[in-house]
Amino acid sequence: MATAGKKSNGFAIVISVIVVVAVVAVGGLVVWMNNAASAPAEAPAAGIINEDTGAIAIGDGDQTVDEYVDLMCPYCNQAFEAYSDTVTELVESGEITLNIHPISILDNASQGTQFSTRAASAAYCVAEDNGDAVYPFFDLMYRNQPAEATEGMTDDEIAGYAADAGAEGAADCIANGEYMDYVTQMTQETPIQEGASGISTPTVAVNGELISVTMDPQTDIVANLD
């Protein structure tokens, strides 16, 4: 009986060691996954991009207009069309810097192709290749915006619009989805309107203050400038 007891105790000790090792392994995996999730994504290397905020700066005015947009969002398209003339005048007059934040909240509306994230990543590729092509690129993407619940555009189609805007060298970056992780990371930094349940697009801030988007540039932008 004593021998059987020793065998039983030894078996229990072996099982305990295996359990401890397994727990340590799982714990290590969780730590690794958490570290991987929190590790900063590669940011685009371009002087007009603020790596900390994800903003692509157009112009150099003292006052700022920040637009957080998803390239599949129809309301972002409407806002771009409504604001574009006024914003262009304010940028060209040196009154404002327009900060465009390409974000992704509508990947679930592109049948699994991640169009929103790919398109936002492409915007950074364009900014990296030719800063002057950024606004024309957004214009072309909105003019040819795919409907929600479709597959969106292919990478080749997006690269074609980038080239038409003047960023011919962005094609490889677009095909590689170079900044998709960065887009995902920056999207989480989008400010949320008071009372809202989560991130929405378009989100617009003038001189750092969130505004209600009415699609009227005089009310939304001009009236809020100093």
PDB file of C-alpha atoms in Angstrom:
ATOM      1  CA  MET A   1       0.000   0.000   0.000  1.00  0.00           C
ATOM      2  CA  ALA A   2       2.845   2.373   0.819  1.00  0.00           C
ATOM      3  CA  THR A   3       4.348   1.782  -2.626  1.00  0.00           C
ATOM      4  CA  ALA A   4       1.032   2.500  -4.295  1.00  0.00           C
ATOM      5  CA  GLY A   5       0.743   5.700  -2.318  1.00  0.00           C
ATOM      6  CA  LYS A   6       4.175   6.817  -3.413  1.00  0.00           C
ATOM      7  CA  LYS A   7       3.263   6.091  -7.028  1.00  0.00           C
ATOM      8  CA  SER A   8       0.045   8.042  -6.613  1.00  0.00           C
ATOM      9  CA  ASN A   9       1.839  10.997  -5.062  1.00  0.00           C
ATOM     10  CA  GLY A  10       4.485  10.942  -7.767  1.00  0.00           C
ATOM     11  CA  PHE A  11       1.804  10.927 -10.479  1.00  0.00           C
ATOM     12  CA  ALA A  12       0.083  13.884  -8.806  1.00  0.00           C
ATOM     13  CA  ILE A  13       3.365  15.796  -8.674  1.00  0.00           C
ATOM     14  CA  VAL A  14       3.977  15.162 -12.385  1.00  0.00           C
ATOM     15  CA  ILE A  15       0.462  16.359 -13.249  1.00  0.00           C
ATOM     16  CA  SER A  16       0.945  19.453 -11.096  1.00  0.00           C
ATOM     17  CA  VAL A  17       4.199  20.295 -12.862  1.00  0.00           C
ATOM     18  CA  ILE A  18       2.541  19.889 -16.261  1.00  0.00           C
ATOM     19  CA  VAL A  19      -0.331  22.164 -15.209  1.00  0.00           C
ATOM     20  CA  VAL A  20       2.066  24.815 -13.897  1.00  0.00           C
ATOM     21  CA  VAL A  21       4.106  24.695 -17.119  1.00  0.00           C
ATOM     22  CA  ALA A  22       0.918  24.976 -19.172  1.00  0.00           C
ATOM     23  CA  VAL A  23      -0.301  27.938 -17.133  1.00  0.00           C
ATOM     24  CA  VAL A  24       3.059  29.671 -17.495  1.00  0.00           C
ATOM     25  CA  ALA A  25       3.021  29.020 -21.252  1.00  0.00           C
ATOM     26  CA  VAL A  26      -0.502  30.403 -21.604  1.00  0.00           C
ATOM     27  CA  GLY A  27       0.421  33.389 -19.466  1.00  0.00           C
ATOM     28  CA  GLY A  28       3.455  34.030 -21.624  1.00  0.00           C
ATOM     29  CA  LEU A  29       1.315  33.814 -24.760  1.00  0.00           C
ATOM     30  CA  VAL A  30      -1.169  36.319 -23.337  1.00  0.00           C
ATOM     31  CA  VAL A  31       1.644  38.721 -22.447  1.00  0.00           C
ATOM     32  CA  TRP A  32       3.134  38.342 -25.940  1.00  0.00           C
ATOM     33  CA  MET A  33      -0.258  38.964 -27.574  1.00  0.00           C
ATOM     34  CA  ASN A  34      -0.895  42.015 -25.408  1.00  0.00           C
ATOM     35  CA  ASN A  35       2.541  43.407 -26.224  1.00  0.00           C
ATOM     36  CA  ALA A  36       1.988  42.734 -29.930  1.00  0.00           C
ATOM     37  CA  ALA A  37      -1.394  44.429 -29.822  1.00  0.00           C
ATOM     38  CA  SER A  38      -0.021  47.489 -28.050  1.00  0.00           C
ATOM     39  CA  ALA A  39       3.144  47.809 -30.130  1.00  0.00           C
ATOM     40  CA  PRO A  40       3.046  50.931 -32.286  1.00  0.00           C
ATOM     41  CA  ALA A  41       2.368  50.289 -35.960  1.00  0.00           C
ATOM     42  CA  GLU A  42       4.757  51.546 -38.608  1.00  0.00           C
ATOM     43  CA  ALA A  43       3.948  55.174 -39.411  1.00  0.00           C
ATOM     44  CA  PRO A  44       4.321  56.734 -42.855  1.00  0.00           C
ATOM     45  CA  ALA A  45       7.540  58.668 -43.367  1.00  0.00           C
ATOM     46  CA  ALA A  46       6.419  62.002 -44.776  1.00  0.00           C
ATOM     47  CA  GLY A  47       6.854  65.509 -43.462  1.00  0.00           C
ATOM     48  CA  ILE A  48       3.174  66.337 -43.927  1.00  0.00           C
ATOM     49  CA  ILE A  49       2.052  63.425 -41.722  1.00  0.00           C
ATOM     50  CA  ASN A  50       1.841  63.755 -37.958  1.00  0.00           C
ATOM     51  CA  GLU A  51       2.863  60.285 -36.794  1.00  0.00           C
ATOM     52  CA  ASP A  52       1.234  60.759 -33.378  1.00  0.00           C
ATOM     53  CA  THR A  53      -2.208  61.804 -34.649  1.00  0.00           C
ATOM     54  CA  GLY A  54      -2.293  60.325 -38.148  1.00  0.00           C
ATOM     55  CA  ALA A  55      -3.158  63.714 -39.639  1.00  0.00           C
ATOM     56  CA  ILE A  56      -2.136  64.488 -43.212  1.00  0.00           C
ATOM     57  CA  ALA A  57      -1.546  68.247 -43.253  1.00  0.00           C
ATOM     58  CA  ILE A  58      -2.520  70.369 -46.233  1.00  0.00           C
ATOM     59  CA  GLY A  59      -1.507  74.026 -46.017  1.00  0.00           C
ATOM     60  CA  ASP A  60       0.324  75.890 -43.289  1.00  0.00           C
ATOM     61  CA  GLY A  61      -2.207  78.267 -41.742  1.00  0.00           C
ATOM     62  CA  ASP A  62      -2.227  78.990 -38.008  1.00  0.00           C
ATOM     63  CA  GLN A  63      -5.800  77.796 -37.573  1.00  0.00           C
ATOM     64  CA  THR A  64      -6.757  74.165 -38.038  1.00  0.00           C
ATOM     65  CA  VAL A  65      -9.603  72.134 -39.476  1.00  0.00           C
ATOM     66  CA  ASP A  66      -9.425  68.415 -38.742  1.00  0.00           C
ATOM     67  CA  GLU A  67     -11.536  65.967 -40.717  1.00  0.00           C
ATOM     68  CA  TYR A  68     -11.800  62.291 -39.720  1.00  0.00           C
ATOM     69  CA  VAL A  69     -13.152  60.415 -42.720  1.00  0.00           C
ATOM     70  CA  ASP A  70     -13.780  56.924 -44.039  1.00  0.00           C
ATOM     71  CA  LEU A  71     -13.511  56.677 -47.823  1.00  0.00           C
ATOM     72  CA  MET A  72     -16.556  54.390 -47.999  1.00  0.00           C
ATOM     73  CA  CYS A  73     -18.701  56.729 -45.895  1.00  0.00           C
ATOM     74  CA  PRO A  74     -21.345  58.464 -48.082  1.00  0.00           C
ATOM     75  CA  TYR A  75     -21.724  61.290 -45.545  1.00  0.00           C
ATOM     76  CA  CYS A  76     -17.981  61.941 -45.737  1.00  0.00           C
ATOM     77  CA  ASN A  77     -18.419  62.231 -49.493  1.00  0.00           C
ATOM     78  CA  GLN A  78     -21.228  64.755 -48.988  1.00  0.00           C
ATOM     79  CA  ALA A  79     -19.124  66.747 -46.514  1.00  0.00           C
ATOM     80  CA  PHE A  80     -16.145  66.757 -48.885  1.00  0.00           C
ATOM     81  CA  GLU A  81     -18.324  68.099 -51.679  1.00  0.00           C
ATOM     82  CA  ALA A  82     -19.941  70.684 -49.407  1.00  0.00           C
ATOM     83  CA  TYR A  83     -16.692  71.895 -47.799  1.00  0.00           C
ATOM     84  CA  SER A  84     -14.222  71.552 -50.618  1.00  0.00           C
ATOM     85  CA  ASP A  85     -14.450  75.024 -52.227  1.00  0.00           C
ATOM     86  CA  THR A  86     -14.404  76.846 -48.885  1.00  0.00           C
ATOM     87  CA  VAL A  87     -11.621  74.723 -47.425  1.00  0.00           C
ATOM     88  CA  THR A  88      -9.508  75.123 -50.564  1.00  0.00           C
ATOM     89  CA  GLU A  89      -9.866  78.911 -50.395  1.00  0.00           C
ATOM     90  CA  LEU A  90      -8.934  78.963 -46.698  1.00  0.00           C
ATOM     91  CA  VAL A  91      -5.887  76.758 -47.302  1.00  0.00           C
ATOM     92  CA  GLU A  92      -4.716  78.777 -50.306  1.00  0.00           C
ATOM     93  CA  SER A  93      -5.157  82.069 -48.433  1.00  0.00           C
ATOM     94  CA  GLY A  94      -2.924  80.735 -45.656  1.00  0.00           C
ATOM     95  CA  GLU A  95      -5.671  80.992 -43.040  1.00  0.00           C
ATOM     96  CA  ILE A  96      -5.940  77.308 -42.129  1.00  0.00           C
ATOM     97  CA  THR A  97      -4.132  74.006 -42.156  1.00  0.00           C
ATOM     98  CA  LEU A  98      -6.452  71.196 -43.188  1.00  0.00           C
ATOM     99  CA  ASN A  99      -5.659  67.986 -41.314  1.00  0.00           C
ATOM    100  CA  ILE A 100      -7.173  64.931 -42.967  1.00  0.00           C
ATOM    101  CA  HIS A 101      -7.372  61.783 -40.826  1.00  0.00           C
ATOM    102  CA  PRO A 102      -8.128  58.730 -43.019  1.00  0.00           C
ATOM    103  CA  ILE A 103      -9.777  56.220 -40.680  1.00  0.00           C
ATOM    104  CA  SER A 104     -11.633  52.937 -41.035  1.00  0.00           C
ATOM    105  CA  ILE A 105     -14.989  52.106 -39.444  1.00  0.00           C
ATOM    106  CA  LEU A 106     -16.792  50.564 -42.419  1.00  0.00           C
ATOM    107  CA  ASP A 107     -14.771  47.454 -43.256  1.00  0.00           C
ATOM    108  CA  ASN A 108     -17.871  45.430 -42.427  1.00  0.00           C
ATOM    109  CA  ALA A 109     -19.617  47.127 -45.370  1.00  0.00           C
ATOM    110  CA  SER A 110     -17.250  45.835 -48.068  1.00  0.00           C
ATOM    111  CA  GLN A 111     -17.927  42.087 -48.107  1.00  0.00           C
ATOM    112  CA  GLY A 112     -14.709  41.177 -46.345  1.00  0.00           C
ATOM    113  CA  THR A 113     -12.303  43.091 -48.615  1.00  0.00           C
ATOM    114  CA  GLN A 114     -11.391  45.659 -45.928  1.00  0.00           C
ATOM    115  CA  PHE A 115     -11.882  48.435 -48.440  1.00  0.00           C
ATOM    116  CA  SER A 116     -12.029  51.199 -45.831  1.00  0.00           C
ATOM    117  CA  THR A 117      -8.725  50.189 -44.251  1.00  0.00           C
ATOM    118  CA  ARG A 118      -7.034  49.617 -47.624  1.00  0.00           C
ATOM    119  CA  ALA A 119      -8.225  52.979 -48.942  1.00  0.00           C
ATOM    120  CA  ALA A 120      -7.080  54.820 -45.820  1.00  0.00           C
ATOM    121  CA  SER A 121      -3.697  53.095 -46.023  1.00  0.00           C
ATOM    122  CA  ALA A 122      -3.509  54.163 -49.670  1.00  0.00           C
ATOM    123  CA  ALA A 123      -4.058  57.791 -48.645  1.00  0.00           C
ATOM    124  CA  TYR A 124      -0.894  57.566 -46.552  1.00  0.00           C
ATOM    125  CA  CYS A 125       0.941  55.956 -49.467  1.00  0.00           C
ATOM    126  CA  VAL A 126      -0.098  58.900 -51.633  1.00  0.00           C
ATOM    127  CA  ALA A 127       1.000  61.420 -48.980  1.00  0.00           C
ATOM    128  CA  GLU A 128       4.358  59.695 -48.750  1.00  0.00           C
ATOM    129  CA  ASP A 129       4.850  59.731 -52.507  1.00  0.00           C
ATOM    130  CA  ASN A 130       3.553  63.212 -53.324  1.00  0.00           C
ATOM    131  CA  GLY A 131       1.951  65.519 -50.776  1.00  0.00           C
ATOM    132  CA  ASP A 132       0.385  67.642 -53.502  1.00  0.00           C
ATOM    133  CA  ALA A 133      -1.585  64.620 -54.696  1.00  0.00           C
ATOM    134  CA  VAL A 134      -3.450  64.022 -51.419  1.00  0.00           C
ATOM    135  CA  TYR A 135      -6.446  66.309 -51.926  1.00  0.00           C
ATOM    136  CA  PRO A 136      -6.891  65.354 -55.601  1.00  0.00           C
ATOM    137  CA  PHE A 137      -6.709  61.697 -54.541  1.00  0.00           C
ATOM    138  CA  PHE A 138      -9.532  62.149 -52.039  1.00  0.00           C
ATOM    139  CA  ASP A 139     -11.513  64.005 -54.692  1.00  0.00           C
ATOM    140  CA  LEU A 140     -11.143  61.130 -57.163  1.00  0.00           C
ATOM    141  CA  MET A 141     -11.911  58.496 -54.542  1.00  0.00           C
ATOM    142  CA  TYR A 142     -15.097  60.288 -53.560  1.00  0.00           C
ATOM    143  CA  ARG A 143     -16.164  60.912 -57.151  1.00  0.00           C
ATOM    144  CA  ASN A 144     -15.862  57.175 -57.758  1.00  0.00           C
ATOM    145  CA  GLN A 145     -16.930  56.049 -54.292  1.00  0.00           C
ATOM    146  CA  PRO A 146     -18.269  52.476 -54.174  1.00  0.00           C
ATOM    147  CA  ALA A 147     -21.602  51.863 -52.500  1.00  0.00           C
ATOM    148  CA  GLU A 148     -21.748  50.307 -49.073  1.00  0.00           C
ATOM    149  CA  ALA A 149     -22.305  46.535 -49.058  1.00  0.00           C
ATOM    150  CA  THR A 150     -20.191  46.122 -52.206  1.00  0.00           C
ATOM    151  CA  GLU A 151     -16.614  44.841 -52.439  1.00  0.00           C
ATOM    152  CA  GLY A 152     -15.316  48.365 -52.932  1.00  0.00           C
ATOM    153  CA  MET A 153     -12.290  48.937 -55.170  1.00  0.00           C
ATOM    154  CA  THR A 154      -9.376  46.643 -55.903  1.00  0.00           C
ATOM    155  CA  ASP A 155      -5.874  47.764 -55.001  1.00  0.00           C
ATOM    156  CA  ASP A 156      -5.151  48.280 -58.700  1.00  0.00           C
ATOM    157  CA  GLU A 157      -8.157  50.585 -59.020  1.00  0.00           C
ATOM    158  CA  ILE A 158      -7.085  52.582 -55.972  1.00  0.00           C
ATOM    159  CA  ALA A 159      -3.538  52.810 -57.334  1.00  0.00           C
ATOM    160  CA  GLY A 160      -4.973  54.044 -60.634  1.00  0.00           C
ATOM    161  CA  TYR A 161      -6.686  56.958 -58.893  1.00  0.00           C
ATOM    162  CA  ALA A 162      -3.486  57.648 -56.965  1.00  0.00           C
ATOM    163  CA  ALA A 163      -1.587  57.851 -60.241  1.00  0.00           C
ATOM    164  CA  ASP A 164      -4.243  60.098 -61.767  1.00  0.00           C
ATOM    165  CA  ALA A 165      -3.856  62.401 -58.757  1.00  0.00           C
ATOM    166  CA  GLY A 166      -0.096  62.584 -59.270  1.00  0.00           C
ATOM    167  CA  ALA A 167       1.232  59.806 -57.021  1.00  0.00           C
ATOM    168  CA  GLU A 168       2.388  57.248 -59.578  1.00  0.00           C
ATOM    169  CA  GLY A 169       4.994  55.930 -57.153  1.00  0.00           C
ATOM    170  CA  ALA A 170       2.442  54.831 -54.560  1.00  0.00           C
ATOM    171  CA  ALA A 171       1.376  51.615 -56.329  1.00  0.00           C
ATOM    172  CA  ASP A 172       3.609  49.137 -54.480  1.00  0.00           C
ATOM    173  CA  CYS A 173       2.817  50.696 -51.123  1.00  0.00           C
ATOM    174  CA  ILE A 174      -0.899  50.400 -51.905  1.00  0.00           C
ATOM    175  CA  ALA A 175      -0.605  46.791 -53.087  1.00  0.00           C
ATOM    176  CA  ASN A 176       1.276  45.852 -49.924  1.00  0.00           C
ATOM    177  CA  GLY A 177      -1.275  47.487 -47.626  1.00  0.00           C
ATOM    178  CA  GLU A 178       1.723  49.165 -46.052  1.00  0.00           C
ATOM    179  CA  TYR A 179      -0.126  51.228 -43.480  1.00  0.00           C
ATOM    180  CA  MET A 180      -3.225  49.167 -42.733  1.00  0.00           C
ATOM    181  CA  ASP A 181      -2.069  48.454 -39.168  1.00  0.00           C
ATOM    182  CA  TYR A 182      -1.356  52.140 -38.679  1.00  0.00           C
ATOM    183  CA  VAL A 183      -4.873  53.012 -39.892  1.00  0.00           C
ATOM    184  CA  THR A 184      -6.386  50.560 -37.411  1.00  0.00           C
ATOM    185  CA  GLN A 185      -4.328  52.074 -34.608  1.00  0.00           C
ATOM    186  CA  MET A 186      -5.112  55.682 -35.514  1.00  0.00           C
ATOM    187  CA  THR A 187      -8.825  54.968 -35.921  1.00  0.00           C
ATOM    188  CA  GLN A 188      -9.004  54.216 -32.203  1.00  0.00           C
ATOM    189  CA  GLU A 189      -7.719  57.737 -31.500  1.00  0.00           C
ATOM    190  CA  THR A 190     -10.671  59.412 -33.241  1.00  0.00           C
ATOM    191  CA  PRO A 191     -12.439  61.834 -30.879  1.00  0.00           C
ATOM    192  CA  ILE A 192     -16.035  60.993 -30.008  1.00  0.00           C
ATOM    193  CA  GLN A 193     -18.777  63.603 -29.947  1.00  0.00           C
ATOM    194  CA  GLU A 194     -20.311  64.244 -26.542  1.00  0.00           C
ATOM    195  CA  GLY A 195     -23.328  61.986 -26.106  1.00  0.00           C
ATOM    196  CA  ALA A 196     -22.337  59.682 -28.983  1.00  0.00           C
ATOM    197  CA  SER A 197     -21.945  55.958 -28.391  1.00  0.00           C
ATOM    198  CA  GLY A 198     -18.807  55.603 -30.499  1.00  0.00           C
ATOM    199  CA  ILE A 199     -16.710  56.827 -33.399  1.00  0.00           C
ATOM    200  CA  SER A 200     -18.588  58.244 -36.368  1.00  0.00           C
ATOM    201  CA  THR A 201     -17.666  59.834 -39.679  1.00  0.00           C
ATOM    202  CA  PRO A 202     -17.314  62.528 -40.690  1.00  0.00           C
ATOM    203  CA  THR A 203     -15.970  63.910 -37.428  1.00  0.00           C
ATOM    204  CA  VAL A 204     -14.816  67.517 -37.773  1.00  0.00           C
ATOM    205  CA  ALA A 205     -12.926  69.790 -35.402  1.00  0.00           C
ATOM    206  CA  VAL A 206     -12.098  73.470 -35.869  1.00  0.00           C
ATOM    207  CA  ASN A 207      -9.148  74.715 -33.840  1.00  0.00           C
ATOM    208  CA  GLY A 208      -9.367  71.555 -31.765  1.00  0.00           C
ATOM    209  CA  GLU A 209     -13.068  71.859 -30.926  1.00  0.00           C
ATOM    210  CA  LEU A 210     -15.506  69.280 -32.272  1.00  0.00           C
ATOM    211  CA  ILE A 211     -18.371  70.779 -34.247  1.00  0.00           C
ATOM    212  CA  SER A 212     -21.790  69.565 -35.328  1.00  0.00           C
ATOM    213  CA  VAL A 213     -21.667  68.705 -39.019  1.00  0.00           C
ATOM    214  CA  THR A 214     -24.494  70.415 -40.915  1.00  0.00           C
ATOM    215  CA  MET A 215     -22.786  70.292 -44.338  1.00  0.00           C
ATOM    216  CA  ASP A 216     -22.841  74.116 -44.419  1.00  0.00           C
ATOM    217  CA  PRO A 217     -19.211  75.316 -44.609  1.00  0.00           C
ATOM    218  CA  GLN A 218     -20.069  78.794 -43.367  1.00  0.00           C
ATOM    219  CA  THR A 219     -21.786  77.439 -40.268  1.00  0.00           C
ATOM    220  CA  ASP A 220     -19.477  74.510 -39.640  1.00  0.00           C
ATOM    221  CA  ILE A 221     -16.071  75.993 -40.468  1.00  0.00           C
ATOM    222  CA  VAL A 222     -15.963  79.723 -41.169  1.00  0.00           C
ATOM    223  CA  ALA A 223     -18.119  80.709 -38.193  1.00  0.00           C
ATOM    224  CA  ASN A 224     -15.865  78.707 -35.860  1.00  0.00           C
ATOM    225  CA  LEU A 225     -12.578  80.299 -36.955  1.00  0.00           C
ATOM    226  CA  ASP A 226     -10.999  82.990 -34.784  1.00  0.00           C
TER     227      ASP A 226
END
